[in-house]
XYZ file of C-alpha atoms in Angstrom:
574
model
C -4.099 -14.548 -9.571
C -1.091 -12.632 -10.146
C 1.995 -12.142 -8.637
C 1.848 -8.621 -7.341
C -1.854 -9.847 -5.554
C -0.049 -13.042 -4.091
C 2.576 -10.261 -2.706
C -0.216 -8.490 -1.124
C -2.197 -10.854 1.149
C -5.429 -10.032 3.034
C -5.070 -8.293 6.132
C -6.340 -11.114 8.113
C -3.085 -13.424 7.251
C -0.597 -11.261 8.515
C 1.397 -12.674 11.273
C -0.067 -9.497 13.365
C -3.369 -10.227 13.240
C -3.130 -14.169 13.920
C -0.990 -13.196 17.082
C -3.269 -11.035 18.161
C -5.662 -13.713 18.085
C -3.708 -16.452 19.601
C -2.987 -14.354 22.160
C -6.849 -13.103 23.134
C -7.317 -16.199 23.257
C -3.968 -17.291 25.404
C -5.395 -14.707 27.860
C -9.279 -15.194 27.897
C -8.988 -17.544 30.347
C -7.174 -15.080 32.836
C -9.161 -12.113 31.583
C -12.465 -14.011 32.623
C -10.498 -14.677 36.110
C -9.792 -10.878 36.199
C -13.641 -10.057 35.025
C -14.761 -12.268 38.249
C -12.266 -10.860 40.605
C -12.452 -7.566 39.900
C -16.513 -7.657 39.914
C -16.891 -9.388 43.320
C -13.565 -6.163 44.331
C -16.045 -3.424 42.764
C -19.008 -4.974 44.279
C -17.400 -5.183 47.751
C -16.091 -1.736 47.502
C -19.350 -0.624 46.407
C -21.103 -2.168 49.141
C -18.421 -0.803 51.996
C -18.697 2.745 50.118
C -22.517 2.396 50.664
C -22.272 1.239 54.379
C -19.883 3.842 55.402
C -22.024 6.346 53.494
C -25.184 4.888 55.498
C -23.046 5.422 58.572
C -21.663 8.775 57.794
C -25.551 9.283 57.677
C -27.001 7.714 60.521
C -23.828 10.175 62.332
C -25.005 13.152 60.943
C -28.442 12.288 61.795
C -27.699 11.413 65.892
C -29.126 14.874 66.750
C -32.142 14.393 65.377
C -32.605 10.986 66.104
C -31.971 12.537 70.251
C -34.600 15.238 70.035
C -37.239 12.566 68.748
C -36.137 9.549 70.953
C -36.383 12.279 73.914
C -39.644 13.695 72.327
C -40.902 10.401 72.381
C -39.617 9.367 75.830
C -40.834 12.363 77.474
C -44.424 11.877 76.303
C -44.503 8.013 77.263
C -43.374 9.249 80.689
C -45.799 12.146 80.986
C -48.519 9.255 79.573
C -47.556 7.308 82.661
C -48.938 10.030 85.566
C -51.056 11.228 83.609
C -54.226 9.082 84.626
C -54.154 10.394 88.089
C -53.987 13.801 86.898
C -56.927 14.104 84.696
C -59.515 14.588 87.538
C -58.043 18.140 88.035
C -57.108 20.197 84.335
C -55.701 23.143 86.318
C -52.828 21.053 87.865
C -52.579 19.034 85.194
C -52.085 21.711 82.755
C -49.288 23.045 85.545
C -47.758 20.048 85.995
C -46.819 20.083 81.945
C -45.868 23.426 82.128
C -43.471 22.807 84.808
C -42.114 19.468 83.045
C -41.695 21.262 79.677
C -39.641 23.807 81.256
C -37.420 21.069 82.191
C -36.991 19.538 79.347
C -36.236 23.203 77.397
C -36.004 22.162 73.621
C -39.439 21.533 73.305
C -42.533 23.962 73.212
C -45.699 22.204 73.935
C -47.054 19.476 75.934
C -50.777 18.233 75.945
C -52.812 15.064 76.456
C -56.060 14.860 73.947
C -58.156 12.247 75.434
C -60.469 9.961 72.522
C -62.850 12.549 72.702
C -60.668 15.135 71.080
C -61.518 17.489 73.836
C -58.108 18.756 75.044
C -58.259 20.078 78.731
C -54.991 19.351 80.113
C -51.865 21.559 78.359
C -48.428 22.827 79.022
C -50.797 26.344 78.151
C -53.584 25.627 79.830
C -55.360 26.527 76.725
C -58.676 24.073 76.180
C -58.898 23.031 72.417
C -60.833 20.849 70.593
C -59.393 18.290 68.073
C -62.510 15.664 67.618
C -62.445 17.420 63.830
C -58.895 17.398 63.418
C -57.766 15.777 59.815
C -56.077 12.206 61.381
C -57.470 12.480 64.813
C -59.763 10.034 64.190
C -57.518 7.287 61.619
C -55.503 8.088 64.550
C -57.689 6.695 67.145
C -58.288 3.734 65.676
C -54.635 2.659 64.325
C -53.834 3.441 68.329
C -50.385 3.971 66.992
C -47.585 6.653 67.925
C -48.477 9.408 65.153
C -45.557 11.598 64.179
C -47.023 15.031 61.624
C -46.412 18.313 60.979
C -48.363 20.915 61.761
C -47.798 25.018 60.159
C -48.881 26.796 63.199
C -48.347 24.608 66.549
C -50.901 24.487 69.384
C -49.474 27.158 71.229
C -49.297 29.263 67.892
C -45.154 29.815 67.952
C -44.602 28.439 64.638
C -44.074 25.297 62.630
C -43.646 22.184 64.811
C -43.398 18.681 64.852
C -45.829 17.100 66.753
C -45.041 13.653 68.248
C -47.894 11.983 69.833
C -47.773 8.628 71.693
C -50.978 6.705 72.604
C -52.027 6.566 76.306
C -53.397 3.515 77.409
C -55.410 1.768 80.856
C -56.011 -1.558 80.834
C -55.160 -1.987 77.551
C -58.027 1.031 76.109
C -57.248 3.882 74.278
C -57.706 6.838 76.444
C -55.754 9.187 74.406
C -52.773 10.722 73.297
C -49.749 12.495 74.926
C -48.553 15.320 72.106
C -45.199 16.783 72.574
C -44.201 19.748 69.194
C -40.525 20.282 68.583
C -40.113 23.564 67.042
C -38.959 23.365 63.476
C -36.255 26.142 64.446
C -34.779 23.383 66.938
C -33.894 20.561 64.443
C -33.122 22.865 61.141
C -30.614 24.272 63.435
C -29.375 21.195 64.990
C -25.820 19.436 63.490
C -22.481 21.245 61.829
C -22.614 20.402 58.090
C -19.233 21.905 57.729
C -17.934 18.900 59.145
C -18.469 17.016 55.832
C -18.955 19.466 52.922
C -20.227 16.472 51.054
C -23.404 16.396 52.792
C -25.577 19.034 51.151
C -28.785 18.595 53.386
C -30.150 16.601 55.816
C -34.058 15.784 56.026
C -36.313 13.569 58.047
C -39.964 12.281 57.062
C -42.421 10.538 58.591
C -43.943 6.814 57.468
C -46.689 8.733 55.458
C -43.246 10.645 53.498
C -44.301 13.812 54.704
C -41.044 15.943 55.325
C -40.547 16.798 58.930
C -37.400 19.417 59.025
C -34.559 20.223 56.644
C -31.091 21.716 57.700
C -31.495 23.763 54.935
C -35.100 24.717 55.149
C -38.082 23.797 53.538
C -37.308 25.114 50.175
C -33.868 23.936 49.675
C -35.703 20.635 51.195
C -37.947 20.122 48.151
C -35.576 21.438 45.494
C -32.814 18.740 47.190
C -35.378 15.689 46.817
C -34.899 12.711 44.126
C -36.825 13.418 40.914
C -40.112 11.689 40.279
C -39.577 9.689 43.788
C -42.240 9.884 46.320
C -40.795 9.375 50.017
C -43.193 6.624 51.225
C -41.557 4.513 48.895
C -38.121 4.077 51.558
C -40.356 3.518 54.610
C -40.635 -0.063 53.701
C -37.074 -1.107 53.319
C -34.274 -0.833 55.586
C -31.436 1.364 54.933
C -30.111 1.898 51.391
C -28.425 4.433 49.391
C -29.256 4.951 45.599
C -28.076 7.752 42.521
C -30.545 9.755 41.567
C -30.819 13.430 39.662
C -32.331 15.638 42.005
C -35.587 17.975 41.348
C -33.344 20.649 39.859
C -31.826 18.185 37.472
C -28.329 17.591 39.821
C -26.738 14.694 40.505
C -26.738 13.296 43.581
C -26.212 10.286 45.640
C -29.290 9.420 48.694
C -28.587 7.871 52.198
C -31.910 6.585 54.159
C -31.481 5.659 57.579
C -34.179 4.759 59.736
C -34.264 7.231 63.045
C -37.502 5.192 64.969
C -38.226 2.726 63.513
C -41.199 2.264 60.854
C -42.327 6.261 61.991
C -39.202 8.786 61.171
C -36.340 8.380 58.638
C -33.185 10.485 58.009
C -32.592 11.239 53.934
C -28.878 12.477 53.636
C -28.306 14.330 50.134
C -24.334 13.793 49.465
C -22.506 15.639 46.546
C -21.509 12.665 43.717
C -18.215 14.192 43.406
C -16.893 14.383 47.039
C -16.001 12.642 50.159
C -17.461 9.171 50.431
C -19.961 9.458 47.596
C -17.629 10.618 45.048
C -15.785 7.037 46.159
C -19.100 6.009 44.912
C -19.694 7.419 41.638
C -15.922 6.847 40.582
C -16.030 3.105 41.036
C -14.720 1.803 37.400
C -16.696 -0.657 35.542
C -15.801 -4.216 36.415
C -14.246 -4.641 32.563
C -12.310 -1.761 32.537
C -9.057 -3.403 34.341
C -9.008 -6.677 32.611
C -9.679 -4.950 29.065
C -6.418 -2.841 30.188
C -4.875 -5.624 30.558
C -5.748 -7.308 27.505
C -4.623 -4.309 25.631
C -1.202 -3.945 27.536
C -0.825 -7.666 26.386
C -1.384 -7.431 23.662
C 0.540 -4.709 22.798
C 3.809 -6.547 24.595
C 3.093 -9.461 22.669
C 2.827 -7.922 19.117
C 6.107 -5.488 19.834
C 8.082 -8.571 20.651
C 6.621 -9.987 17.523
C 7.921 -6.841 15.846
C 11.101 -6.303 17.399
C 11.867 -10.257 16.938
C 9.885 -11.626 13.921
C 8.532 -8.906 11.736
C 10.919 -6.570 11.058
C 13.587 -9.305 10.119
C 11.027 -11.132 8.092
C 10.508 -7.972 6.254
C 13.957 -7.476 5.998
C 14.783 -10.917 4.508
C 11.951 -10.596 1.947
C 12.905 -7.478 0.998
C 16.215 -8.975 -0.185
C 14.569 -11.465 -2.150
C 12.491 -9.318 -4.086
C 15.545 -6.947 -4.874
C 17.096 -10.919 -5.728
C 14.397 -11.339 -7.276
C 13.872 -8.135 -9.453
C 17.516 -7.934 -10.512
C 19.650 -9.920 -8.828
C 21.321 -7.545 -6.302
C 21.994 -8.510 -2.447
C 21.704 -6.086 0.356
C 22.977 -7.125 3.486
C 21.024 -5.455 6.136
C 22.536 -3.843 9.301
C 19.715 -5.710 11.432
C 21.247 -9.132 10.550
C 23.253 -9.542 13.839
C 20.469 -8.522 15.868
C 18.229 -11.747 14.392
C 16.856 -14.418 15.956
C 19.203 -17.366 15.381
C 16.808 -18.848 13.373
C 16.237 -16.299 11.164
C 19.684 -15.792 10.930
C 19.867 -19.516 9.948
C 17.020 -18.656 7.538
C 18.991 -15.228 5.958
C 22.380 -17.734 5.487
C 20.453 -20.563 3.492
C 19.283 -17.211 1.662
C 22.484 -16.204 1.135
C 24.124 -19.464 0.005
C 21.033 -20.177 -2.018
C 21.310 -16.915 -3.881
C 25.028 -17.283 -4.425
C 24.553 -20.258 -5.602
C 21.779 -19.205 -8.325
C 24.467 -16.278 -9.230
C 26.561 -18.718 -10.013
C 24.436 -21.512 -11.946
C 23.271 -18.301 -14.289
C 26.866 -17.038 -15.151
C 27.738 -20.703 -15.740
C 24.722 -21.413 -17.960
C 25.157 -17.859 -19.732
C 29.018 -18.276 -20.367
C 27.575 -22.138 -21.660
C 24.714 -20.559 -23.492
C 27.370 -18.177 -25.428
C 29.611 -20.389 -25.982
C 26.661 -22.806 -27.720
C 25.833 -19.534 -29.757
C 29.378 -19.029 -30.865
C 29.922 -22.598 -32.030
C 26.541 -22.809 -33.600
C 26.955 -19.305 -35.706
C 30.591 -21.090 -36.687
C 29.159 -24.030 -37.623
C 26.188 -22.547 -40.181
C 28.742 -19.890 -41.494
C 31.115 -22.768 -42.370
C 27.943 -24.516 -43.360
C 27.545 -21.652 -45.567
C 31.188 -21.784 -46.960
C 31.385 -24.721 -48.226
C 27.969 -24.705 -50.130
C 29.517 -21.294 -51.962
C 32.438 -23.447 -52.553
C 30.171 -25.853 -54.177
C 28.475 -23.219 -55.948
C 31.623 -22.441 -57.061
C 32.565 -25.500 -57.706
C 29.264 -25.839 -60.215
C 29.693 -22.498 -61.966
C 33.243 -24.123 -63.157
C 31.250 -27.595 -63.956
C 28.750 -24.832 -65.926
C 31.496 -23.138 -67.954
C 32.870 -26.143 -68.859
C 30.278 -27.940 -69.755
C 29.249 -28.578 -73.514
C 25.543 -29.279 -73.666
C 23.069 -27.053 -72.726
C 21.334 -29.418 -70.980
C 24.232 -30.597 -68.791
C 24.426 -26.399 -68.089
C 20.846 -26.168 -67.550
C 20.686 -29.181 -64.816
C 24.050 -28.067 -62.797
C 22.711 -24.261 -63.302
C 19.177 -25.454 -60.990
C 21.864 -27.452 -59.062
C 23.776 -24.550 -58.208
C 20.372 -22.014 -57.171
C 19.073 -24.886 -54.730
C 22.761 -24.819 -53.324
C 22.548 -20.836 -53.345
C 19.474 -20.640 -51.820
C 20.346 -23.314 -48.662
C 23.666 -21.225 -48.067
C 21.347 -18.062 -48.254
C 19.551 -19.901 -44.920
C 22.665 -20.632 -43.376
C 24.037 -17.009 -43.873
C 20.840 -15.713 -42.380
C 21.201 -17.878 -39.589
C 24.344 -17.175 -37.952
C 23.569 -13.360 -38.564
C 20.252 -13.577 -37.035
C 20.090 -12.594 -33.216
C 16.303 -13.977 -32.734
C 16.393 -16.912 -31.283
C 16.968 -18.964 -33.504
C 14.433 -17.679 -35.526
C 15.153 -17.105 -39.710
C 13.148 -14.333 -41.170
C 12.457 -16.247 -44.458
C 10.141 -13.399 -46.192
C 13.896 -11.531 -46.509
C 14.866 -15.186 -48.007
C 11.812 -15.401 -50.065
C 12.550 -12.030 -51.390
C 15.905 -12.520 -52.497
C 15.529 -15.789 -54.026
C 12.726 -14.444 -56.153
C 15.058 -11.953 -57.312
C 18.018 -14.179 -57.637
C 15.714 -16.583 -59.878
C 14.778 -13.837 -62.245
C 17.971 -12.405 -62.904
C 19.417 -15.769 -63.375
C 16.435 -16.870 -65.418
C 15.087 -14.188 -67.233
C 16.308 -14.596 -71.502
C 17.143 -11.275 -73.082
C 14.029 -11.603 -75.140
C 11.701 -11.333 -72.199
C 11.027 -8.460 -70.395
C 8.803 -10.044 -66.934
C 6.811 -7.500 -64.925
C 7.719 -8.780 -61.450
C 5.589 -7.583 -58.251
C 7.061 -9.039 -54.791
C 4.554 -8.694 -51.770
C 6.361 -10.220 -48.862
C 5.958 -10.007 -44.979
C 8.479 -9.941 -42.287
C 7.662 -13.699 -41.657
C 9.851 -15.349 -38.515
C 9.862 -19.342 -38.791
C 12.154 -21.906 -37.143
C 15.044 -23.346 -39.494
C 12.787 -26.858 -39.570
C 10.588 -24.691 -41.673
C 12.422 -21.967 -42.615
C 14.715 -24.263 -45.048
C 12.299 -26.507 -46.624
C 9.552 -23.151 -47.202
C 13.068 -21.475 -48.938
C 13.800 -24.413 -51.176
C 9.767 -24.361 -52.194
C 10.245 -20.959 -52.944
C 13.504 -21.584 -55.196
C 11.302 -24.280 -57.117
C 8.588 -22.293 -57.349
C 10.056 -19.066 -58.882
C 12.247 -21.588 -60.864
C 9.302 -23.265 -62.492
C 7.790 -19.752 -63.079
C 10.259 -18.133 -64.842
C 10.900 -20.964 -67.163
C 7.345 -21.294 -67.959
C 6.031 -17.626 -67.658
C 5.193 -16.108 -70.984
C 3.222 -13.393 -72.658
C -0.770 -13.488 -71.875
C -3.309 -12.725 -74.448
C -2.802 -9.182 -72.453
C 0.942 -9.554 -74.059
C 2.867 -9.029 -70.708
C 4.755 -11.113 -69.234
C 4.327 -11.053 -65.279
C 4.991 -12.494 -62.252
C 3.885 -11.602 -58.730
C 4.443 -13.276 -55.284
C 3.434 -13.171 -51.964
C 4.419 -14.195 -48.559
C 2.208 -13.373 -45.420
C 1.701 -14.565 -41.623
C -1.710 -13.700 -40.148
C -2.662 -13.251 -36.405
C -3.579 -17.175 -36.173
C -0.041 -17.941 -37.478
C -1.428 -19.186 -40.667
C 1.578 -18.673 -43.291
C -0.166 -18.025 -47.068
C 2.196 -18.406 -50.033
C 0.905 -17.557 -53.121
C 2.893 -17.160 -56.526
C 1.446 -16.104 -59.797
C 2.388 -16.326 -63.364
C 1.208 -15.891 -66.800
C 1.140 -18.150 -69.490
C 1.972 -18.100 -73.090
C 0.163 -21.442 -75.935
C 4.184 -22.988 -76.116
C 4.988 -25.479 -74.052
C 8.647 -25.391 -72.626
C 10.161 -27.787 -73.995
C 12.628 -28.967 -71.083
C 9.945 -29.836 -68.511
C 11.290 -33.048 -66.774
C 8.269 -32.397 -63.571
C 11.243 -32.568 -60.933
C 10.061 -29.082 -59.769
C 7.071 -30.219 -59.413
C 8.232 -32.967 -57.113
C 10.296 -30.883 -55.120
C 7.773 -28.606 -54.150
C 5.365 -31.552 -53.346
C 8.020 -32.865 -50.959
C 8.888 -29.655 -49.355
C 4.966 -28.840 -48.555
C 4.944 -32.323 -47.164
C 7.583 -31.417 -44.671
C 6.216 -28.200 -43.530
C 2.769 -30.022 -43.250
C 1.637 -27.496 -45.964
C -1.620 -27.362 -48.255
C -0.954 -27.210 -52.175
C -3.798 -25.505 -54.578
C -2.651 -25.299 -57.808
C -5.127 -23.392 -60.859
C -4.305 -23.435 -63.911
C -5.937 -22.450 -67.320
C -4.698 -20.719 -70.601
C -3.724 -17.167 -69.464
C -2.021 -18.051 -65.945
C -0.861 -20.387 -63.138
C -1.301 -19.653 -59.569
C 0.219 -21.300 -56.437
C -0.850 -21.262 -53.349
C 0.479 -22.874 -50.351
C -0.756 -22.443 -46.267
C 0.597 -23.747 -43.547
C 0.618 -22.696 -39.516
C 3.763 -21.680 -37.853
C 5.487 -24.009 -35.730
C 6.536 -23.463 -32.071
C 10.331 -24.680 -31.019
C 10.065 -28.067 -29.644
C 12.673 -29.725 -28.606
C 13.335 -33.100 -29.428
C 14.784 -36.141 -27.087
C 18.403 -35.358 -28.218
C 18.133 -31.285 -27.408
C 18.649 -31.909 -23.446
């Protein structure tokens, strides 16, 4: 992993995100508290929004519920005479005509006996109802029977009829039938009163509507969708939401008006009065998730206001430190936490500190560079003094072998100054680019070494070849020996040239390849001691090199490989 992707962690660590967490979980506790409480508030609020609606219903109903508690106490009290009346039809059919014009609201008044035969009317009018549909399930439940019938007895109209059994001695004799006229209860109640309340119907147990405030069309279109009225006959009162038949939403009220025979259905707008309270009741998670949120958000702006921003702010000055060693101070220091203040100082003095370790250690690192370039260009003084030295030895020496010895003398001197030149002038790190070295020795050697009489062909193929000064010396002094050696054997082939070549090359595994080639002539050189050959033995041995010498009458090749050592410092270096 890098650094830039260690600088740029997952979402998921940020200090955000685990506060976030810590606190959801800080607050689950209360927002389950919240969940309960505000559940068993909605719940309660639903249920008093449904009983008021129920009792805003059963109010707007009270009319209705009059004219069918009177309907049904005026026909238990004609029931009650009515026995001794029977014998004569004529005044019994006067004697309802004289008690309905009391009562006013209604229109009709009749007694059908169990025969179906009715003789004794508020009309006076005989009819027959033995083949009536009902009359007879009606006989035999010997139940109050509450239907609606298109054209009433007397033929006025649409009417309810409400009939109530008439018994002696506990039998059936028949039924006392009083009709309210539709006209009466669509008219009765002020709707304006609540504009919520669209419509107001009643039905019967069998869910057969009995009258609508707003008629019998706006009745039906106001209805629930796909709901059959018989189903609310069996439970008590209850409101429910429902789309009505014309695909409007709106909220139901059932009251019962007698019981187990008529109901009230009130139709309420969703969006007003009572019912709207209704249909705007918030889900139970809604105030707690607010909650949560507003928490949440408090909690991660204080972590922002106190912790992020200042976190940011101090990190930011240590990757400027970092990058290149600048410090910012920023504005927001002051307005810190103390500990983060505390945190910025250390930062401070820490980076201070560093500054001032690196100047020290640079100014010590110079001055190490200065003395060391002094010491290998004095180095490199004296061995040109001794050079010069040995070039006075050389003129005044006698014997050409004495000149001979302190002339090789004096190149192996050249050639370690020529190190120690290249070493204080080198700015690599202590690194000596010996190919240069290798180049000029070569050349050095054959000027020095080449008689008048021979005219060498000399081809120099070197690399820009970077080695430490443990190798870079002993691979120059091989080099010296080598191109010594050469030129005092080299000679004329059977070609008849004489020719030298040499090269010096690093590959990409660091392997160093040194190869020198020369050719040979039948003499034999007459001053060959085999200390060259020594030399370069004990130079490969300290750059841990491989020798491959071949040899046969024409020419002799060198080669010598060895890897390129790292810089490693040894017990005494620190």
């Amino acid at each position: 992993m890098t650094l830039k992707e260690d600088q740029s962690p997952r979402w998921y660590k940020s200090l955000r995100f685990r506060m976030a967490v810590m606190m959801s979980l800080a607050i689950l506790p209360i927002g389950m508290i919240a969940v309960s409480q505000t559940r068993s508030v909605t719940e309660q609020a639903q249920q008093n929004s449904e009983l008021a609606l129920l009792g805003l219903t059963e109010q707007a109903a009270a009319e209705e519920r009059i004219v069918i508690q009177r309907a049904f106490g005026l026909a238990s009290g004609v029931g009650a005479f009515l026995p001794q009346m029977l014998e004569n039809p004529a005044a019994c059919s006067k004697r309802l005509a004289k008690v309905l014009e009391n009562a006013g609201i209604f229109n009709f008044i009749g007694y059908v006996p169990i025969s179906g035969k009715m003789t004794c009317s508020s009309t006076g009018v005989e009819l027959d109802y033995a083949n009536a549909p009902g009359f007879a399930e009606a006989v035999e439940a010997e139940t109050p029977r509450i239907e609606v019938s298109i054209d009433g007895p007397n033929g006025e109209g649409s009417v309810i009829n409400i009939s109530q059994p008439v018994f002696e001695e506990d039998d059936l004799t028949g039924f006392v039938t009083v009709s309210v006229p539709h006209s009466i209860l669509n008219a009765l109640g002020d709707d304006s009163e609540n504009e919520a309340l669209l419509d107001l119907l009643t039905f019967n147990e069998n869910g057969e509507i009995l009258s609508s405030r707003n008629g019998a069309d706006a009745a039906v279109a106001n209805l629930p969708l796909g709901t059959n009225l018989a189903e609310f006959t069996t439970v008590a009162a209850r409101t429910f939401s429902r789309q009505s038949v014309y695909g409007e939403d709106r909220i139901y009220a059932v009251v019962p008006i007698e019981t187990g025979k008529i109901f009230a259905l009130g139709v309420w707008d969703k969006d007003n009065g009572v019912s709207g309270q209704i249909s705007k009741i918030l889900p139970t998670s809604l105030f707690p998730a607010l909650m949560w949120m507003i928490s949440l958000a408090v909690a991660l702006f204080a972590v922002h206001r106190l912790v992020s921003r200042h976190i940011r702010s101090v990190g930011a000055q240590m990757m400027r430190f970092a990058d290149n060693r600048t410090l910012l101070t920023d504005e927001r220091t002051r307005e810190m936490p103390s500990e983060l203040q505390n945190i910025q100082n250390s930062f401070l003095v820490m980076a201070h500190s560093i500054l001032r370790d690196e100047a020290e250690l640079e100014d010590s690192v110079r001055q190490k560079n200065v003395l060391l370039k002094e010491v290998h260009h004095r180095v490199k003084n004296n061995l040109q003094l001794i050079s010069s030295i040995l070039n006075m030895q050389i003129r005044e020496a006698q014997h050409d072998d004495t000149k001979r010895i302190l002339r090789r003398m004096q190149d192996r001197v050249l050639s370690l100054a020529t190190i120690h030149r290249d070493l204080y002038q080198t700015s690599s790190g202590g690194l000596v680019n010996v190919g240069e070295l290798v180049r000029e020795i070569i050349e050095r050697s054959v000027e020095v070494g080449t008689d008048t009489a021979k005219n060498i062909a000399v081809d120099v193929q070197v690399e820009d070849v970077m080695l430490y000064p443990d190798q870079a010396v002993p691979m120059s002094l091989l080099a010296s020996e080598a191109a010594t050696n050469a030129m005092k054997y080299v000679g004329a082939s059977e070609n008849g040239d004489n020719r030298m070549s040499v090269t010096f090359t690093r590959d990409a595994q660091d392997k160093c390849r040194f190869v020198l080639v020369n050719s040979l002539s039948n003499e034999v050189a007459p001053e060959s001691t085999g200390m060259g050959s020594k030399l370069i033995t004990a130079f490969a041995i300290q750059l841990g090199a491989d020798i491959d010498v071949q040899r046969d009458h024409n020419q002799y090749q060198m080669t010598v490989s060895f890897d390129a050592a790292t810089f490693e410092l040894e017990p005494g270096d620190f």
